[in-house]
mmCIF file of C-alpha atoms and ligand atoms in Angstrom:
data_model
loop_
_atom_site.group_PDB
_atom_site.id
_atom_site.type_symbol
_atom_site.label_atom_id
_atom_site.label_comp_id
_atom_site.label_asym_id
_atom_site.label_seq_id
_atom_site.Cartn_x
_atom_site.Cartn_y
_atom_site.Cartn_z
ATOM 1 C CA UNK A 183 -3.557 53.777 -90.377
ATOM 2 C CA UNK A 184 -3.115 53.050 -86.657
ATOM 3 C CA UNK A 185 -1.015 55.184 -84.356
ATOM 4 C CA UNK A 186 -0.018 54.696 -80.726
ATOM 5 C CA UNK A 187 0.043 57.968 -78.751
ATOM 6 C CA UNK A 188 2.032 58.468 -75.584
ATOM 7 C CA UNK A 189 1.445 61.322 -73.139
ATOM 8 C CA UNK A 190 3.688 62.100 -70.150
ATOM 9 C CA UNK A 191 3.982 65.909 -70.225
ATOM 10 C CA UNK A 192 2.507 66.616 -66.803
ATOM 11 C CA UNK A 193 0.889 64.347 -64.224
ATOM 12 C CA UNK A 194 -0.926 61.728 -66.313
ATOM 13 C CA UNK A 195 0.784 58.727 -67.883
ATOM 14 C CA UNK A 196 -1.395 57.882 -70.857
ATOM 15 C CA UNK A 197 -1.364 55.774 -73.997
ATOM 16 C CA UNK A 198 -3.982 55.532 -76.719
ATOM 17 C CA UNK A 199 -4.409 53.955 -80.124
ATOM 18 C CA UNK A 200 -6.320 55.834 -82.810
ATOM 19 C CA UNK A 201 -6.993 55.286 -86.509
ATOM 20 C CA UNK A 202 -6.735 57.986 -89.147
ATOM 21 C CA UNK A 203 -10.549 58.004 -89.154
ATOM 22 C CA UNK A 204 -10.517 59.274 -85.568
ATOM 23 C CA UNK A 205 -11.646 55.931 -84.208
ATOM 24 C CA UNK A 206 -10.284 55.318 -80.692
ATOM 25 C CA UNK A 207 -9.167 51.686 -80.325
ATOM 26 C CA UNK A 208 -7.797 52.199 -76.816
ATOM 27 C CA UNK A 209 -7.225 54.982 -74.304
ATOM 28 C CA UNK A 210 -5.572 54.159 -70.988
ATOM 29 C CA UNK A 211 -4.735 56.836 -68.409
ATOM 30 C CA UNK A 212 -2.822 56.301 -65.160
ATOM 31 C CA UNK A 213 -3.483 59.396 -63.070
ATOM 32 C CA UNK A 214 -1.023 60.667 -60.474
ATOM 33 C CA UNK A 215 -3.674 62.573 -58.520
ATOM 34 C CA UNK A 216 -3.001 60.492 -55.425
ATOM 35 C CA UNK A 217 0.698 61.357 -55.586
ATOM 36 C CA UNK A 218 0.243 65.142 -56.008
ATOM 37 C CA UNK A 219 -3.122 65.688 -54.259
ATOM 38 C CA UNK A 220 -1.693 66.357 -50.795
ATOM 39 C CA UNK A 221 0.707 69.006 -52.172
ATOM 40 C CA UNK A 222 -1.999 71.118 -53.849
ATOM 41 C CA UNK A 223 -0.141 70.987 -57.184
ATOM 42 C CA UNK A 224 2.137 68.854 -59.348
ATOM 43 C CA UNK A 225 5.577 68.107 -57.861
ATOM 44 C CA UNK A 226 7.824 67.726 -60.951
ATOM 45 C CA UNK A 227 10.301 65.211 -59.531
ATOM 46 C CA UNK A 228 7.543 62.963 -58.226
ATOM 47 C CA UNK A 229 5.797 63.233 -61.607
ATOM 48 C CA UNK A 230 8.871 61.978 -63.529
ATOM 49 C CA UNK A 231 9.275 59.033 -61.176
ATOM 50 C CA UNK A 232 5.585 58.225 -61.436
ATOM 51 C CA UNK A 233 5.841 58.166 -65.252
ATOM 52 C CA UNK A 234 8.841 55.809 -65.079
ATOM 53 C CA UNK A 235 6.798 53.330 -63.071
ATOM 54 C CA UNK A 236 3.612 53.618 -65.126
ATOM 55 C CA UNK A 237 4.732 54.053 -68.726
ATOM 56 C CA UNK A 238 5.452 50.383 -69.530
ATOM 57 C CA UNK A 239 2.237 48.936 -68.060
ATOM 58 C CA UNK A 240 0.114 51.714 -69.595
ATOM 59 C CA UNK A 241 1.470 51.072 -73.104
ATOM 60 C CA UNK A 242 1.014 47.319 -72.693
ATOM 61 C CA UNK A 243 -2.571 47.860 -71.503
ATOM 62 C CA UNK A 244 -3.360 50.118 -74.489
ATOM 63 C CA UNK A 245 -2.048 47.597 -77.032
ATOM 64 C CA UNK A 246 -3.931 44.801 -75.290
ATOM 65 C CA UNK A 247 -7.186 46.789 -75.260
ATOM 66 C CA UNK A 248 -6.731 47.612 -78.960
ATOM 67 C CA UNK A 249 -5.831 43.949 -79.648
ATOM 68 C CA UNK A 250 -2.766 45.014 -81.613
ATOM 69 C CA UNK A 251 0.875 44.013 -81.763
ATOM 70 C CA UNK A 252 3.838 46.226 -82.641
ATOM 71 C CA UNK A 253 3.693 45.064 -86.247
ATOM 72 C CA UNK A 254 0.167 46.504 -86.623
ATOM 73 C CA UNK A 255 1.243 50.077 -85.864
ATOM 74 C CA UNK A 256 1.988 52.701 -88.504
ATOM 75 C CA UNK A 257 3.400 55.230 -86.063
ATOM 76 C CA UNK A 258 4.407 55.918 -82.459
ATOM 77 C CA UNK A 259 3.470 59.444 -81.440
ATOM 78 C CA UNK A 260 4.743 61.100 -78.283
ATOM 79 C CA UNK A 261 4.222 64.499 -76.666
ATOM 80 C CA UNK A 262 7.616 66.226 -76.804
ATOM 81 C CA UNK A 263 6.477 69.606 -75.438
ATOM 82 C CA UNK A 264 5.347 71.812 -73.835
ATOM 83 C CA UNK A 265 5.464 70.389 -70.326
ATOM 84 C CA UNK A 266 7.727 69.437 -67.440
ATOM 85 C CA UNK A 267 11.128 68.483 -68.815
ATOM 86 C CA UNK A 268 11.651 65.386 -66.651
ATOM 87 C CA UNK A 269 8.166 64.106 -67.425
ATOM 88 C CA UNK A 270 8.504 64.758 -71.155
ATOM 89 C CA UNK A 271 11.841 62.947 -71.244
ATOM 90 C CA UNK A 272 10.291 59.740 -69.935
ATOM 91 C CA UNK A 273 7.782 59.671 -72.800
ATOM 92 C CA UNK A 274 10.237 60.806 -75.477
ATOM 93 C CA UNK A 275 12.950 58.289 -74.518
ATOM 94 C CA UNK A 276 10.417 55.467 -74.301
ATOM 95 C CA UNK A 277 8.897 56.300 -77.693
ATOM 96 C CA UNK A 278 12.314 56.570 -79.334
ATOM 97 C CA UNK A 279 13.392 53.196 -77.967
ATOM 98 C CA UNK A 280 10.155 51.547 -79.119
ATOM 99 C CA UNK A 281 10.332 53.180 -82.544
ATOM 100 C CA UNK A 282 13.923 51.971 -83.011
ATOM 101 C CA UNK A 283 13.302 48.474 -81.641
ATOM 102 C CA UNK A 284 10.145 47.811 -83.673
ATOM 103 C CA UNK A 285 10.968 49.824 -86.785
ATOM 104 C CA UNK A 286 7.849 51.983 -86.466
ATOM 105 C CA UNK A 287 8.007 55.697 -87.510
ATOM 106 C CA UNK A 288 8.338 58.199 -84.642
ATOM 107 C CA UNK A 289 6.070 61.282 -84.450
ATOM 108 C CA UNK A 290 6.828 64.263 -82.192
ATOM 109 C CA UNK A 291 3.543 65.797 -81.042
ATOM 110 C CA UNK A 292 2.908 69.252 -79.613
ATOM 111 C CA UNK A 293 0.699 68.822 -76.533
ATOM 112 C CA UNK A 294 -1.397 71.866 -77.505
ATOM 113 C CA UNK A 295 -2.042 70.473 -80.986
ATOM 114 C CA UNK A 296 -3.054 67.193 -79.331
ATOM 115 C CA UNK A 297 -5.685 69.066 -77.272
ATOM 116 C CA UNK A 298 -6.951 70.793 -80.433
ATOM 117 C CA UNK A 299 -7.132 67.461 -82.297
ATOM 118 C CA UNK A 300 -8.940 65.762 -79.389
ATOM 119 C CA UNK A 301 -12.157 67.455 -80.496
ATOM 120 C CA UNK A 302 -12.093 65.434 -83.741
ATOM 121 C CA UNK A 303 -12.287 62.183 -81.756
ATOM 122 C CA UNK A 304 -15.934 62.976 -81.022
ATOM 123 C CA UNK A 305 -16.600 65.362 -83.930
ATOM 124 C CA UNK A 306 -14.750 63.934 -86.951
ATOM 125 C CA UNK A 307 -16.682 66.078 -89.425
ATOM 126 C CA UNK A 308 -15.657 69.502 -88.126
ATOM 127 C CA UNK A 309 -14.750 71.894 -90.917
ATOM 128 C CA UNK A 310 -12.156 74.648 -91.210
ATOM 129 C CA UNK A 311 -11.722 77.496 -90.484
ATOM 130 C CA UNK A 312 -12.216 77.198 -86.751
ATOM 131 C CA UNK A 313 -11.354 78.939 -83.514
ATOM 132 C CA UNK A 314 -9.901 76.601 -80.881
ATOM 133 C CA UNK A 315 -9.933 77.414 -77.181
ATOM 134 C CA UNK A 316 -7.352 75.356 -75.285
ATOM 135 C CA UNK A 317 -8.038 75.719 -71.601
ATOM 136 C CA UNK A 318 -6.087 73.525 -69.195
ATOM 137 C CA UNK A 319 -3.917 73.523 -66.105
ATOM 138 C CA UNK A 320 -0.914 74.843 -68.007
ATOM 139 C CA UNK A 321 -2.418 76.783 -70.913
ATOM 140 C CA UNK A 322 -5.197 79.150 -71.861
ATOM 141 C CA UNK A 323 -5.079 80.183 -75.506
ATOM 142 C CA UNK A 324 -7.270 80.737 -78.516
ATOM 143 C CA UNK A 325 -5.994 79.756 -81.966
ATOM 144 C CA UNK A 326 -7.442 80.171 -85.399
ATOM 145 C CA UNK A 327 -6.920 77.271 -87.812
ATOM 146 C CA UNK A 328 -7.709 78.083 -91.415
ATOM 147 C CA UNK A 329 -6.473 74.701 -92.591
ATOM 148 C CA UNK A 330 -5.432 71.436 -91.010
ATOM 149 C CA UNK A 331 -2.202 71.642 -89.017
ATOM 150 C CA UNK A 332 -1.798 75.451 -89.224
ATOM 151 C CA UNK A 333 -2.383 77.674 -86.203
ATOM 152 C CA UNK A 334 -2.324 81.406 -85.585
ATOM 153 C CA UNK A 335 -2.373 82.569 -81.981
ATOM 154 C CA UNK A 336 -5.116 85.096 -81.227
ATOM 155 C CA UNK A 337 -4.982 85.257 -77.434
ATOM 156 C CA UNK A 338 -3.121 83.615 -74.573
ATOM 157 C CA UNK A 339 -2.750 84.064 -70.847
ATOM 158 C CA UNK A 340 -0.105 86.443 -69.607
ATOM 159 C CA UNK A 341 0.186 84.757 -66.225
ATOM 160 C CA UNK A 342 -1.717 81.801 -64.736
ATOM 161 C CA UNK A 343 -3.714 79.350 -66.830
ATOM 162 C CA UNK A 344 -7.438 79.072 -66.059
ATOM 163 C CA UNK A 345 -7.016 75.568 -64.570
ATOM 164 C CA UNK A 346 -4.113 76.767 -62.448
ATOM 165 C CA UNK A 347 -6.341 79.558 -61.064
ATOM 166 C CA UNK A 348 -9.038 76.999 -60.142
ATOM 167 C CA UNK A 349 -6.370 74.807 -58.529
ATOM 168 C CA UNK A 350 -4.881 77.664 -56.498
ATOM 169 C CA UNK A 351 -8.211 79.031 -55.234
ATOM 170 C CA UNK A 352 -9.209 75.509 -54.170
ATOM 171 C CA UNK A 353 -5.848 75.140 -52.447
ATOM 172 C CA UNK A 354 -6.303 78.426 -50.499
ATOM 173 C CA UNK A 355 -9.552 77.021 -49.176
ATOM 174 C CA UNK A 356 -7.934 73.791 -48.058
ATOM 175 C CA UNK A 357 -8.687 71.425 -50.956
ATOM 176 C CA UNK A 358 -6.200 69.127 -52.660
ATOM 177 C CA UNK A 359 -5.132 68.979 -56.319
ATOM 178 C CA UNK A 360 -6.763 69.203 -58.829
ATOM 179 C CA UNK A 361 -9.064 71.966 -57.645
ATOM 180 C CA UNK A 362 -11.086 72.499 -60.830
ATOM 181 C CA UNK A 363 -13.414 69.498 -60.468
ATOM 182 C CA UNK A 364 -14.146 70.234 -56.794
ATOM 183 C CA UNK A 365 -14.842 73.929 -57.489
ATOM 184 C CA UNK A 366 -17.177 72.880 -60.312
ATOM 185 C CA UNK A 367 -19.065 70.437 -58.106
ATOM 186 C CA UNK A 368 -19.350 72.653 -55.009
ATOM 187 C CA UNK A 369 -20.216 75.762 -57.047
ATOM 188 C CA UNK A 370 -23.456 74.022 -58.061
ATOM 189 C CA UNK A 371 -24.857 74.692 -54.572
ATOM 190 C CA UNK A 372 -23.297 78.166 -54.179
ATOM 191 C CA UNK A 373 -24.557 81.672 -54.956
ATOM 192 C CA UNK A 374 -22.569 82.950 -57.938
ATOM 193 C CA UNK A 375 -23.487 86.566 -57.115
ATOM 194 C CA UNK A 376 -22.360 86.478 -53.494
ATOM 195 C CA UNK A 377 -18.921 87.876 -54.391
ATOM 196 C CA UNK A 378 -18.208 90.423 -57.116
ATOM 197 C CA UNK A 379 -15.140 89.797 -59.245
ATOM 198 C CA UNK A 380 -14.749 92.189 -62.149
ATOM 199 C CA UNK A 381 -13.522 91.005 -65.533
ATOM 200 C CA UNK A 382 -9.766 91.568 -65.924
ATOM 201 C CA UNK A 383 -8.884 94.283 -68.462
ATOM 202 C CA UNK A 384 -5.548 94.432 -70.231
ATOM 203 C CA UNK A 385 -4.064 97.921 -70.034
ATOM 204 C CA UNK A 386 -2.909 97.691 -73.683
ATOM 205 C CA UNK A 387 -6.424 96.726 -74.828
ATOM 206 C CA UNK A 388 -5.286 93.272 -76.017
ATOM 207 C CA UNK A 389 -7.586 90.257 -75.898
ATOM 208 C CA UNK A 390 -5.079 88.197 -73.904
ATOM 209 C CA UNK A 391 -6.120 86.522 -70.671
ATOM 210 C CA UNK A 392 -4.912 87.140 -67.147
ATOM 211 C CA UNK A 393 -6.092 85.062 -64.209
ATOM 212 C CA UNK A 394 -3.706 86.003 -61.426
ATOM 213 C CA UNK A 395 -5.736 89.121 -60.511
ATOM 214 C CA UNK A 396 -8.913 87.061 -60.122
ATOM 215 C CA UNK A 397 -7.039 84.597 -57.963
ATOM 216 C CA UNK A 398 -5.737 87.418 -55.735
ATOM 217 C CA UNK A 399 -9.241 88.918 -55.545
ATOM 218 C CA UNK A 400 -10.513 85.558 -54.271
ATOM 219 C CA UNK A 401 -7.756 85.490 -51.648
ATOM 220 C CA UNK A 402 -8.584 89.067 -50.549
ATOM 221 C CA UNK A 403 -12.291 88.203 -50.321
ATOM 222 C CA UNK A 404 -11.394 85.318 -48.020
ATOM 223 C CA UNK A 405 -9.480 87.665 -45.712
ATOM 224 C CA UNK A 406 -12.228 90.318 -45.759
ATOM 225 C CA UNK A 407 -14.997 87.864 -44.948
ATOM 226 C CA UNK A 408 -12.859 85.951 -42.439
ATOM 227 C CA UNK A 409 -13.257 82.709 -44.413
ATOM 228 C CA UNK A 410 -11.097 79.958 -42.974
ATOM 229 C CA UNK A 411 -9.753 77.125 -45.131
ATOM 230 C CA UNK A 412 -11.284 73.740 -44.424
ATOM 231 C CA UNK A 413 -9.368 72.014 -41.678
ATOM 232 C CA UNK A 414 -8.586 68.408 -40.980
ATOM 233 C CA UNK A 415 -7.401 65.837 -43.431
ATOM 234 C CA UNK A 416 -9.302 67.196 -46.417
ATOM 235 C CA UNK A 417 -6.084 67.332 -48.468
ATOM 236 C CA UNK A 418 -5.678 63.605 -48.073
ATOM 237 C CA UNK A 419 -9.090 62.903 -49.567
ATOM 238 C CA UNK A 420 -9.708 62.789 -53.282
ATOM 239 C CA UNK A 421 -11.720 65.971 -53.894
ATOM 240 C CA UNK A 422 -14.695 63.937 -55.069
ATOM 241 C CA UNK A 423 -15.203 62.448 -51.615
ATOM 242 C CA UNK A 424 -16.109 65.684 -49.818
ATOM 243 C CA UNK A 425 -19.869 66.047 -49.510
ATOM 244 C CA UNK A 426 -21.211 69.514 -50.390
ATOM 245 C CA UNK A 427 -23.105 69.797 -47.103
ATOM 246 C CA UNK A 428 -19.839 69.362 -45.179
ATOM 247 C CA UNK A 429 -18.462 72.497 -46.828
ATOM 248 C CA UNK A 430 -19.555 75.889 -45.388
ATOM 249 C CA UNK A 431 -22.005 77.793 -47.598
ATOM 250 C CA UNK A 432 -19.682 80.799 -47.823
ATOM 251 C CA UNK A 433 -16.966 78.630 -49.445
ATOM 252 C CA UNK A 434 -19.467 77.281 -51.974
ATOM 253 C CA UNK A 435 -20.550 80.874 -52.681
ATOM 254 C CA UNK A 436 -16.948 81.919 -53.207
ATOM 255 C CA UNK A 437 -16.359 78.983 -55.569
ATOM 256 C CA UNK A 438 -19.532 79.758 -57.526
ATOM 257 C CA UNK A 439 -18.653 83.457 -57.852
ATOM 258 C CA UNK A 440 -15.062 82.709 -58.836
ATOM 259 C CA UNK A 441 -16.117 80.100 -61.387
ATOM 260 C CA UNK A 442 -18.624 82.552 -62.854
ATOM 261 C CA UNK A 443 -15.903 85.213 -63.225
ATOM 262 C CA UNK A 444 -13.499 82.804 -64.963
ATOM 263 C CA UNK A 445 -16.207 81.472 -67.288
ATOM 264 C CA UNK A 446 -17.518 84.942 -68.180
ATOM 265 C CA UNK A 447 -13.978 86.025 -69.028
ATOM 266 C CA UNK A 448 -13.393 83.017 -71.314
ATOM 267 C CA UNK A 449 -16.789 83.304 -73.018
ATOM 268 C CA UNK A 450 -16.382 87.062 -73.496
ATOM 269 C CA UNK A 451 -13.083 86.553 -75.334
ATOM 270 C CA UNK A 452 -14.535 83.844 -77.574
ATOM 271 C CA UNK A 453 -17.501 86.073 -78.508
ATOM 272 C CA UNK A 454 -15.192 88.986 -79.306
ATOM 273 C CA UNK A 455 -12.924 86.831 -81.468
ATOM 274 C CA UNK A 456 -15.851 85.263 -83.318
ATOM 275 C CA UNK A 457 -17.118 88.783 -84.038
ATOM 276 C CA UNK A 458 -13.667 90.033 -85.091
ATOM 277 C CA UNK A 459 -12.745 87.086 -87.327
ATOM 278 C CA UNK A 460 -16.192 86.143 -88.654
ATOM 279 C CA UNK A 461 -15.351 82.470 -87.973
ATOM 280 C CA UNK A 462 -18.399 80.598 -86.749
ATOM 281 C CA UNK A 463 -16.975 77.226 -85.682
ATOM 282 C CA UNK A 464 -15.574 77.151 -82.148
ATOM 283 C CA UNK A 465 -13.941 74.167 -80.454
ATOM 284 C CA UNK A 466 -12.830 73.799 -76.866
ATOM 285 C CA UNK A 467 -10.530 71.253 -75.191
ATOM 286 C CA UNK A 468 -8.223 70.795 -72.205
ATOM 287 C CA UNK A 469 -9.114 69.843 -68.624
ATOM 288 C CA UNK A 470 -11.098 73.033 -67.909
ATOM 289 C CA UNK A 471 -13.327 72.254 -70.911
ATOM 290 C CA UNK A 472 -14.928 69.688 -68.551
ATOM 291 C CA UNK A 473 -16.305 72.589 -66.488
ATOM 292 C CA UNK A 474 -20.091 72.353 -66.478
ATOM 293 C CA UNK A 475 -20.746 76.080 -66.308
ATOM 294 C CA UNK A 476 -18.297 76.808 -69.128
ATOM 295 C CA UNK A 477 -20.042 74.248 -71.331
ATOM 296 C CA UNK A 478 -23.485 75.699 -70.615
ATOM 297 C CA UNK A 479 -22.456 79.333 -71.010
ATOM 298 C CA UNK A 480 -20.387 78.810 -74.155
ATOM 299 C CA UNK A 481 -23.188 76.846 -75.797
ATOM 300 C CA UNK A 482 -25.663 79.600 -74.863
ATOM 301 C CA UNK A 483 -23.364 82.280 -76.290
ATOM 302 C CA UNK A 484 -23.093 80.253 -79.498
ATOM 303 C CA UNK A 485 -26.840 80.057 -79.811
ATOM 304 C CA UNK A 486 -27.212 83.779 -79.221
ATOM 305 C CA UNK A 487 -24.417 84.891 -81.529
ATOM 306 C CA UNK A 488 -24.815 82.194 -84.177
ATOM 307 C CA UNK A 489 -21.620 80.163 -83.830
ATOM 308 C CA UNK A 490 -21.354 76.406 -83.374
ATOM 309 C CA UNK A 491 -19.446 74.951 -80.429
ATOM 310 C CA UNK A 492 -17.885 71.501 -80.072
ATOM 311 C CA UNK A 493 -15.853 69.785 -77.391
ATOM 312 C CA UNK A 494 -14.955 66.161 -76.782
ATOM 313 C CA UNK A 495 -16.176 63.939 -73.931
ATOM 314 C CA UNK A 496 -14.438 64.640 -70.570
ATOM 315 C CA UNK A 497 -12.008 61.707 -70.915
ATOM 316 C CA UNK A 498 -10.587 63.306 -74.086
ATOM 317 C CA UNK A 499 -10.597 66.868 -72.648
ATOM 318 C CA UNK A 500 -8.139 66.113 -69.869
ATOM 319 C CA UNK A 501 -4.726 64.725 -70.772
ATOM 320 C CA UNK A 502 -4.910 61.385 -72.588
ATOM 321 C CA UNK A 503 -3.006 59.305 -75.122
ATOM 322 C CA UNK A 504 -5.768 59.152 -77.744
ATOM 323 C CA UNK A 505 -5.433 62.878 -78.479
ATOM 324 C CA UNK A 506 -1.669 62.443 -78.951
ATOM 325 C CA UNK A 507 -2.303 59.567 -81.339
ATOM 326 C CA UNK A 508 -4.853 61.730 -83.205
ATOM 327 C CA UNK A 509 -2.285 64.508 -83.628
ATOM 328 C CA UNK A 510 0.251 61.834 -84.639
ATOM 329 C CA UNK A 511 -2.077 60.598 -87.405
ATOM 330 C CA UNK A 512 -2.135 64.107 -88.854
ATOM 331 C CA UNK A 513 1.682 64.366 -88.746
ATOM 332 C CA UNK A 514 2.032 60.960 -90.393
ATOM 333 C CA UNK A 515 -0.456 61.856 -93.110
ATOM 334 C CA UNK A 516 1.514 65.044 -93.773
ATOM 335 C CA UNK A 517 4.827 63.119 -93.835
ATOM 336 C CA UNK A 518 6.166 64.958 -90.790
ATOM 337 C CA UNK A 519 8.031 62.004 -89.239
ATOM 338 C CA UNK A 520 10.599 62.700 -86.478
ATOM 339 C CA UNK A 521 14.157 61.393 -86.239
ATOM 340 C CA UNK A 522 15.752 59.704 -83.266
ATOM 341 C CA UNK A 523 17.175 63.114 -82.341
ATOM 342 C CA UNK A 524 13.673 64.191 -81.230
ATOM 343 C CA UNK A 525 14.076 66.124 -77.986
ATOM 344 C CA UNK A 526 11.848 67.233 -75.126
ATOM 345 C CA UNK A 527 11.057 70.951 -75.540
ATOM 346 C CA UNK A 528 9.470 72.281 -72.309
ATOM 347 C CA UNK A 529 8.583 75.667 -73.855
ATOM 348 C CA UNK A 530 7.320 74.403 -77.226
ATOM 349 C CA UNK A 531 4.744 76.740 -78.811
ATOM 350 C CA UNK A 532 2.075 75.887 -81.351
ATOM 351 C CA UNK A 533 1.374 78.894 -83.508
ATOM 352 C CA UNK A 534 3.125 79.588 -86.811
ATOM 353 C CA UNK A 535 2.263 83.227 -86.228
ATOM 354 C CA UNK A 536 0.700 85.554 -83.699
ATOM 355 C CA UNK A 537 -2.217 87.746 -84.711
ATOM 356 C CA UNK A 538 -3.474 90.347 -82.265
ATOM 357 C CA UNK A 539 -6.936 91.400 -83.396
HETATM 358 O O1 LIG B 843 -5.668 69.255 -69.721
HETATM 359 P P1 LIG B 843 -5.343 68.842 -68.337
HETATM 360 O O2 LIG B 843 -5.747 67.452 -67.896
HETATM 361 O O3 LIG B 843 -3.822 68.962 -68.056
HETATM 362 C C1 LIG B 843 -3.048 70.025 -68.543
HETATM 363 O O4 LIG B 843 -2.607 69.963 -69.719
HETATM 364 O O5 LIG B 843 -2.894 70.991 -67.759
HETATM 365 O O6 LIG B 843 -6.017 69.934 -67.369
HETATM 366 C C2 LIG B 843 -5.941 69.841 -65.978
HETATM 367 C C3 LIG B 843 -6.616 71.075 -65.389
HETATM 368 C C4 LIG B 843 -6.454 71.207 -63.886
HETATM 369 O O7 LIG B 843 -6.052 72.515 -63.581
HETATM 370 C C5 LIG B 843 -7.858 70.933 -63.364
HETATM 371 O O8 LIG B 843 -8.154 71.592 -62.144
HETATM 372 C C6 LIG B 843 -8.709 71.467 -64.501
HETATM 373 O O9 LIG B 843 -8.019 71.059 -65.670
HETATM 374 N N1 LIG B 843 -10.066 70.921 -64.509
HETATM 375 C C7 LIG B 843 -11.183 71.659 -64.310
HETATM 376 C C8 LIG B 843 -12.285 70.755 -64.330
HETATM 377 N N2 LIG B 843 -11.799 69.504 -64.563
HETATM 378 C C9 LIG B 843 -10.446 69.622 -64.663
HETATM 379 N N3 LIG B 843 -11.345 72.966 -64.106
HETATM 380 C C10 LIG B 843 -12.598 73.427 -63.926
HETATM 381 N N4 LIG B 843 -13.691 72.639 -63.927
HETATM 382 C C11 LIG B 843 -13.586 71.305 -64.127
HETATM 383 N N5 LIG B 843 -14.671 70.533 -64.135
HETATM 384 ZN ZN1 LIG B 844 -3.079 69.137 -71.296
#
């Protein structure tokens, strides 16, 4: 079985081809970082237009890389939510047209399920039950899957997503979008104890996440210490081009301390939920799963507490078409084919039920 996956829910136009054995035959991503970078975040209207320009060439490149024609495909999978409505519509309309024109079954994929399934691309032998941490620019949630394709929500953010918090703190300090990778890189030469950020506590005792308080604490620390955002044309540069030594030490310290607070919060929740559920397989995916400190600290927690942790390579953590194709393979195997009335659903959720431990 070979499925083409199409992803246009946010700021990446991506197409991938995957087999039902989790083998990636192609994964092509056209990033819009250069379009949104100067604005410090994704501009929805520019994102939709960017997808319109990129979607055709990206699909053609994926099929070429996989050396396949339309007749070789068993399914066309597309993210139909959650995400930005204009962006989603580009992918959904394209997939519907291709499905109709080539007579290939259409599969409507939930973007969050695609992130969860991305882990299988590098760890095909993972076994259920498992806890899945999805940590990205739009979402921060932990699900429990007791069987394939079924999800219960254990915890989610009540305000900002973890990636969004990284992006905003980087933006306050004068860096362009996305902020997560630059915080990660600059934090490596910062003192993570220079600033104290306490772990957010939910007043109702729930295990949900909240990142907006941490973000505000970072902003207040900037004011208190008189930290000025970087000046000049830093927003016009891809974040990767700024050398650490050109960034004041106090900014690197703030990044390191903020990153530590976010990571400790995420790892704390995972440990609690492993203890509460007794499930000892943990997976992690989404753009923030690329964070080097999160990887190190989660792996260390697993070793200490006796749970296994798995995440895919960075290219499959951030938005990509292969993960959509992987989720599409599961839908196809389960006979969950979509009709041509498939619609974009910006607020689509994943869980069949919500369990608050
Ligand atoms: O999964 P993704 O590509 O798109 C969404 O579905 O949101 O995640 C993008 C997010 C951005 O907020 C970006 O800043 C964050 O992932 N991110 C990181 C790192 N790499 C990407 N955050 C922290 N550390 C990183 N190394
Ligand atoms: Zn995503």
